[in-house]
PDB file of C-alpha atoms in Angstrom:
ATOM      1  CA  MET A   1      18.631  -7.660  13.211  1.00 44.00           C
ATOM      2  CA  SER A   2      17.514  -3.710  12.829  1.00 40.00           C
ATOM      3  CA  THR A   3      18.223  -1.314  15.659  1.00 47.00           C
ATOM      4  CA  SER A   4      15.184   1.173  14.776  1.00 54.00           C
ATOM      5  CA  SER A   5      11.802   0.247  13.516  1.00 73.00           C
ATOM      6  CA  ARG A   6      12.868   0.920   9.994  1.00 83.00           C
ATOM      7  CA  ASP A   7      13.242  -2.632   8.216  1.00 90.00           C
ATOM      8  CA  PRO A   8      16.418  -2.650   5.700  1.00 91.00           C
ATOM      9  CA  THR A   9      15.414  -1.977   2.510  1.00 91.00           C
ATOM     10  CA  PRO A  10      15.566  -4.633  -0.156  1.00 90.00           C
ATOM     11  CA  ASN A  11      19.154  -5.466  -1.511  1.00 91.00           C
ATOM     12  CA  GLN A  12      20.594  -4.063   1.698  1.00 92.00           C
ATOM     13  CA  LEU A  13      23.943  -5.353   2.727  1.00 92.00           C
ATOM     14  CA  SER A  14      23.975  -4.531   6.388  1.00 88.00           C
ATOM     15  CA  LEU A  15      20.670  -5.762   7.855  1.00 89.00           C
ATOM     16  CA  ASP A  16      21.901  -4.724  11.291  1.00 87.00           C
ATOM     17  CA  LEU A  17      21.306  -0.967  10.393  1.00 88.00           C
ATOM     18  CA  PRO A  18      17.711   0.692   9.646  1.00 90.00           C
ATOM     19  CA  GLY A  19      16.712   0.702   6.050  1.00 91.00           C
ATOM     20  CA  PRO A  20      17.090   4.595   4.753  1.00 91.00           C
ATOM     21  CA  THR A  21      13.926   6.367   3.992  1.00 93.00           C
ATOM     22  CA  VAL A  22      14.256   9.441   1.767  1.00 93.00           C
ATOM     23  CA  TYR A  23      11.804  12.849   2.632  1.00 95.00           C
ATOM     24  CA  LEU A  24      11.393  15.315  -0.225  1.00 93.00           C
ATOM     25  CA  THR A  25       9.894  18.343   0.743  1.00 92.00           C
ATOM     26  CA  GLY A  26       8.257  20.697  -1.529  1.00 90.00           C
ATOM     27  CA  HIS A  27       6.085  24.101  -1.432  1.00 87.00           C
ATOM     28  CA  LYS A  28       2.274  24.779  -1.186  1.00 88.00           C
ATOM     29  CA  GLU A  29       1.198  26.448  -4.043  1.00 85.00           C
ATOM     30  CA  GLU A  30      -1.417  28.291  -2.287  1.00 90.00           C
ATOM     31  CA  THR A  31       1.044  29.599   0.393  1.00 91.00           C
ATOM     32  CA  GLY A  32       4.459  28.923  -0.558  1.00 86.00           C
ATOM     33  CA  LYS A  33       4.997  27.404   2.698  1.00 92.00           C
ATOM     34  CA  ALA A  34       7.318  23.980   2.981  1.00 91.00           C
ATOM     35  CA  THR A  35       5.610  20.705   2.969  1.00 93.00           C
ATOM     36  CA  LEU A  36       6.089  17.065   3.179  1.00 94.00           C
ATOM     37  CA  HIS A  37       5.991  16.341  -0.611  1.00 91.00           C
ATOM     38  CA  ASP A  38       6.951  12.549  -0.350  1.00 93.00           C
ATOM     39  CA  SER A  39       8.785  10.078   1.947  1.00 94.00           C
ATOM     40  CA  ARG A  40      10.283   7.052   0.372  1.00 93.00           C
ATOM     41  CA  PRO A  41      12.587   3.805   0.814  1.00 92.00           C
ATOM     42  CA  ILE A  42      15.736   3.968  -1.086  1.00 89.00           C
ATOM     43  CA  GLU A  43      16.097   1.648  -3.594  1.00 90.00           C
ATOM     44  CA  TRP A  44      19.565  -0.613  -3.273  1.00 93.00           C
ATOM     45  CA  HIS A  45      21.130  -1.950  -6.379  1.00 92.00           C
ATOM     46  CA  ARG A  46      24.125  -4.507  -5.889  1.00 93.00           C
ATOM     47  CA  TYR A  47      27.473  -4.892  -7.173  1.00 92.00           C
ATOM     48  CA  ASP A  48      30.961  -6.500  -7.189  1.00 93.00           C
ATOM     49  CA  ASN A  49      29.658  -9.415  -6.183  1.00 95.00           C
ATOM     50  CA  ASP A  50      27.370  -8.187  -3.259  1.00 95.00           C
ATOM     51  CA  GLN A  51      30.388  -6.114  -1.910  1.00 94.00           C
ATOM     52  CA  MET A  52      28.900  -3.156  -2.584  1.00 92.00           C
ATOM     53  CA  ALA A  53      25.231  -1.556  -2.770  1.00 92.00           C
ATOM     54  CA  MET A  54      24.395   1.992  -4.294  1.00 91.00           C
ATOM     55  CA  ALA A  55      20.984   3.880  -4.138  1.00 91.00           C
ATOM     56  CA  VAL A  56      20.274   7.515  -5.301  1.00 90.00           C
ATOM     57  CA  ALA A  57      18.210   9.284  -2.949  1.00 91.00           C
ATOM     58  CA  TYR A  58      17.885  12.575  -5.062  1.00 90.00           C
ATOM     59  CA  THR A  59      19.725  14.096  -8.298  1.00 88.00           C
ATOM     60  CA  THR A  60      19.003  17.175  -9.317  1.00 86.00           C
ATOM     61  CA  SER A  61      20.372  19.917 -12.421  1.00 87.00           C
ATOM     62  CA  PHE A  62      22.400  23.018 -10.755  1.00 85.00           C
ATOM     63  CA  PRO A  63      20.673  25.554 -10.045  1.00 89.00           C
ATOM     64  CA  PRO A  64      17.760  23.428  -9.387  1.00 90.00           C
ATOM     65  CA  ASP A  65      14.435  24.872 -10.456  1.00 91.00           C
ATOM     66  CA  LEU A  66      12.315  24.447  -7.306  1.00 88.00           C
ATOM     67  CA  ASN A  67       9.270  25.651  -8.831  1.00 88.00           C
ATOM     68  CA  LYS A  68       6.082  23.471  -8.653  1.00 87.00           C
ATOM     69  CA  ASN A  69       8.049  20.447  -7.319  1.00 89.00           C
ATOM     70  CA  ALA A  70      10.193  20.638 -10.877  1.00 92.00           C
ATOM     71  CA  ASP A  71      13.216  19.468  -9.062  1.00 92.00           C
ATOM     72  CA  VAL A  72      11.321  16.318  -7.757  1.00 92.00           C
ATOM     73  CA  ASP A  73       9.982  15.659 -11.063  1.00 93.00           C
ATOM     74  CA  ALA A  74      13.295  16.002 -12.983  1.00 92.00           C
ATOM     75  CA  HIS A  75      14.803  13.609 -10.343  1.00 92.00           C
ATOM     76  CA  ASP A  76      12.095  11.106 -10.520  1.00 93.00           C
ATOM     77  CA  ALA A  77      12.001  10.803 -14.744  1.00 93.00           C
ATOM     78  CA  LYS A  78      16.074  10.768 -14.659  1.00 90.00           C
ATOM     79  CA  MET A  79      15.905   7.641 -12.205  1.00 90.00           C
ATOM     80  CA  LYS A  80      12.978   6.195 -14.268  1.00 93.00           C
ATOM     81  CA  ALA A  81      14.740   6.908 -17.487  1.00 91.00           C
ATOM     82  CA  SER A  82      18.065   5.222 -16.167  1.00 88.00           C
ATOM     83  CA  GLY A  83      15.878   1.979 -14.723  1.00 87.00           C
ATOM     84  CA  GLY A  84      16.738   3.308 -11.321  1.00 84.00           C
ATOM     85  CA  LYS A  85      20.447   2.986 -11.821  1.00 84.00           C
ATOM     86  CA  LEU A  86      22.292   6.197 -12.123  1.00 82.00           C
ATOM     87  CA  GLY A  87      25.299   5.868 -13.814  1.00 76.00           C
ATOM     88  CA  LEU A  88      28.735   7.450 -11.421  1.00 73.00           C
ATOM     89  CA  VAL A  89      28.131  10.566 -12.912  1.00 73.00           C
ATOM     90  CA  SER A  90      24.988  12.942 -13.347  1.00 76.00           C
ATOM     91  CA  GLY A  91      27.030  15.953 -15.074  1.00 72.00           C
ATOM     92  CA  GLY A  92      26.117  19.470 -14.322  1.00 77.00           C
ATOM     93  CA  GLY A  93      24.122  18.439 -11.349  1.00 81.00           C
ATOM     94  CA  THR A  94      24.173  16.794  -7.608  1.00 84.00           C
ATOM     95  CA  VAL A  95      23.999  13.737  -6.377  1.00 85.00           C
ATOM     96  CA  LEU A  96      22.946  12.418  -3.009  1.00 88.00           C
ATOM     97  CA  ARG A  97      23.524   8.783  -3.370  1.00 87.00           C
ATOM     98  CA  TYR A  98      23.782   6.075  -0.393  1.00 89.00           C
ATOM     99  CA  VAL A  99      26.832   3.281  -0.637  1.00 89.00           C
ATOM    100  CA  ASP A 100      27.295   0.561   1.456  1.00 90.00           C
ATOM    101  CA  PHE A 101      30.357  -1.139   1.340  1.00 90.00           C
ATOM    102  CA  ALA A 102      31.264  -4.515   2.981  1.00 90.00           C
ATOM    103  CA  PRO A 103      33.953  -4.401   5.315  1.00 89.00           C
ATOM    104  CA  GLY A 104      37.522  -5.120   3.518  1.00 88.00           C
ATOM    105  CA  TYR A 105      35.925  -4.236  -0.080  1.00 89.00           C
ATOM    106  CA  GLU A 106      38.145  -1.789  -2.106  1.00 86.00           C
ATOM    107  CA  CYS A 107      36.827   0.574  -4.316  1.00 82.00           C
ATOM    108  CA  LEU A 108      38.864   2.635  -7.100  1.00 76.00           C
ATOM    109  CA  PHE A 109      39.466   6.189  -6.067  1.00 71.00           C
ATOM    110  CA  HIS A 110      37.521   8.545  -8.367  1.00 72.00           C
ATOM    111  CA  ARG A 111      36.378  12.412  -9.348  1.00 72.00           C
ATOM    112  CA  THR A 112      33.131  13.181 -11.292  1.00 70.00           C
ATOM    113  CA  GLN A 113      31.642  16.089 -12.940  1.00 71.00           C
ATOM    114  CA  SER A 114      28.996  16.369 -10.354  1.00 70.00           C
ATOM    115  CA  LEU A 115      28.826  17.792  -7.185  1.00 72.00           C
ATOM    116  CA  ASP A 116      28.564  14.267  -4.959  1.00 72.00           C
ATOM    117  CA  TYR A 117      28.250  13.932  -1.025  1.00 73.00           C
ATOM    118  CA  GLY A 118      30.048  11.487   0.780  1.00 74.00           C
ATOM    119  CA  ILE A 119      28.835  11.095   4.570  1.00 75.00           C
ATOM    120  CA  VAL A 120      30.378   7.741   6.792  1.00 78.00           C
ATOM    121  CA  LEU A 121      26.939   6.770   8.952  1.00 77.00           C
ATOM    122  CA  GLU A 122      28.913   3.700  10.436  1.00 82.00           C
ATOM    123  CA  GLY A 123      32.333   2.322  10.524  1.00 84.00           C
ATOM    124  CA  SER A 124      34.972   3.922   9.018  1.00 86.00           C
ATOM    125  CA  ILE A 125      36.412   4.448   5.494  1.00 86.00           C
ATOM    126  CA  GLU A 126      40.251   4.745   4.335  1.00 85.00           C
ATOM    127  CA  SER A 127      40.815   7.089   1.167  1.00 83.00           C
ATOM    128  CA  ILE A 128      44.077   6.767  -0.625  1.00 83.00           C
ATOM    129  CA  LEU A 129      44.813   9.685  -2.825  1.00 82.00           C
ATOM    130  CA  ASP A 130      46.774   9.067  -6.049  1.00 83.00           C
ATOM    131  CA  ASP A 131      50.036  10.341  -4.256  1.00 90.00           C
ATOM    132  CA  GLY A 132      49.530   7.215  -1.735  1.00 88.00           C
ATOM    133  CA  GLU A 133      48.358  10.164   1.008  1.00 90.00           C
ATOM    134  CA  LYS A 134      45.832   7.952   3.434  1.00 89.00           C
ATOM    135  CA  HIS A 135      43.030   9.350   5.230  1.00 86.00           C
ATOM    136  CA  LEU A 136      40.823   7.446   7.538  1.00 87.00           C
ATOM    137  CA  MET A 137      37.484   8.839   7.778  1.00 83.00           C
ATOM    138  CA  GLY A 138      34.256   8.040  10.131  1.00 77.00           C
ATOM    139  CA  GLY A 139      32.598   8.476  12.922  1.00 60.00           C
ATOM    140  CA  ALA A 140      29.250   8.441  14.863  1.00 46.00           C
ATOM    141  CA  MET A 141      26.795  11.149  13.303  1.00 41.00           C
TER     142      MET A 141
END
């Protein structure tokens, strides 16, 4: 099973990988110094006959309001309003999303109207652009 002390989180596709944890920082009002606001396991949602799973770690408006943890409160409110399943786009903001693809799974290429991040943690992924150009991405982190 998992190669670390972090067990896979519910609905995670690959049970051989550790379950991701989100660490959110904030600031102490009295001193302004950074502090750990919260840590939480991510919540996976499965799609396409369990061939793909997604989880949103963090989303915010741009630029974010970092006063009194307003960004974390806004993220939590957005996730609650969406039932925990944020759509593909979070317009006018940023999204940090985990995506797990089953081996051989093919997903449509797309662009969004938000600033999104994609980091290949394990394995590789092939991106095929509209003109047919292919890019193999991946590697160890």
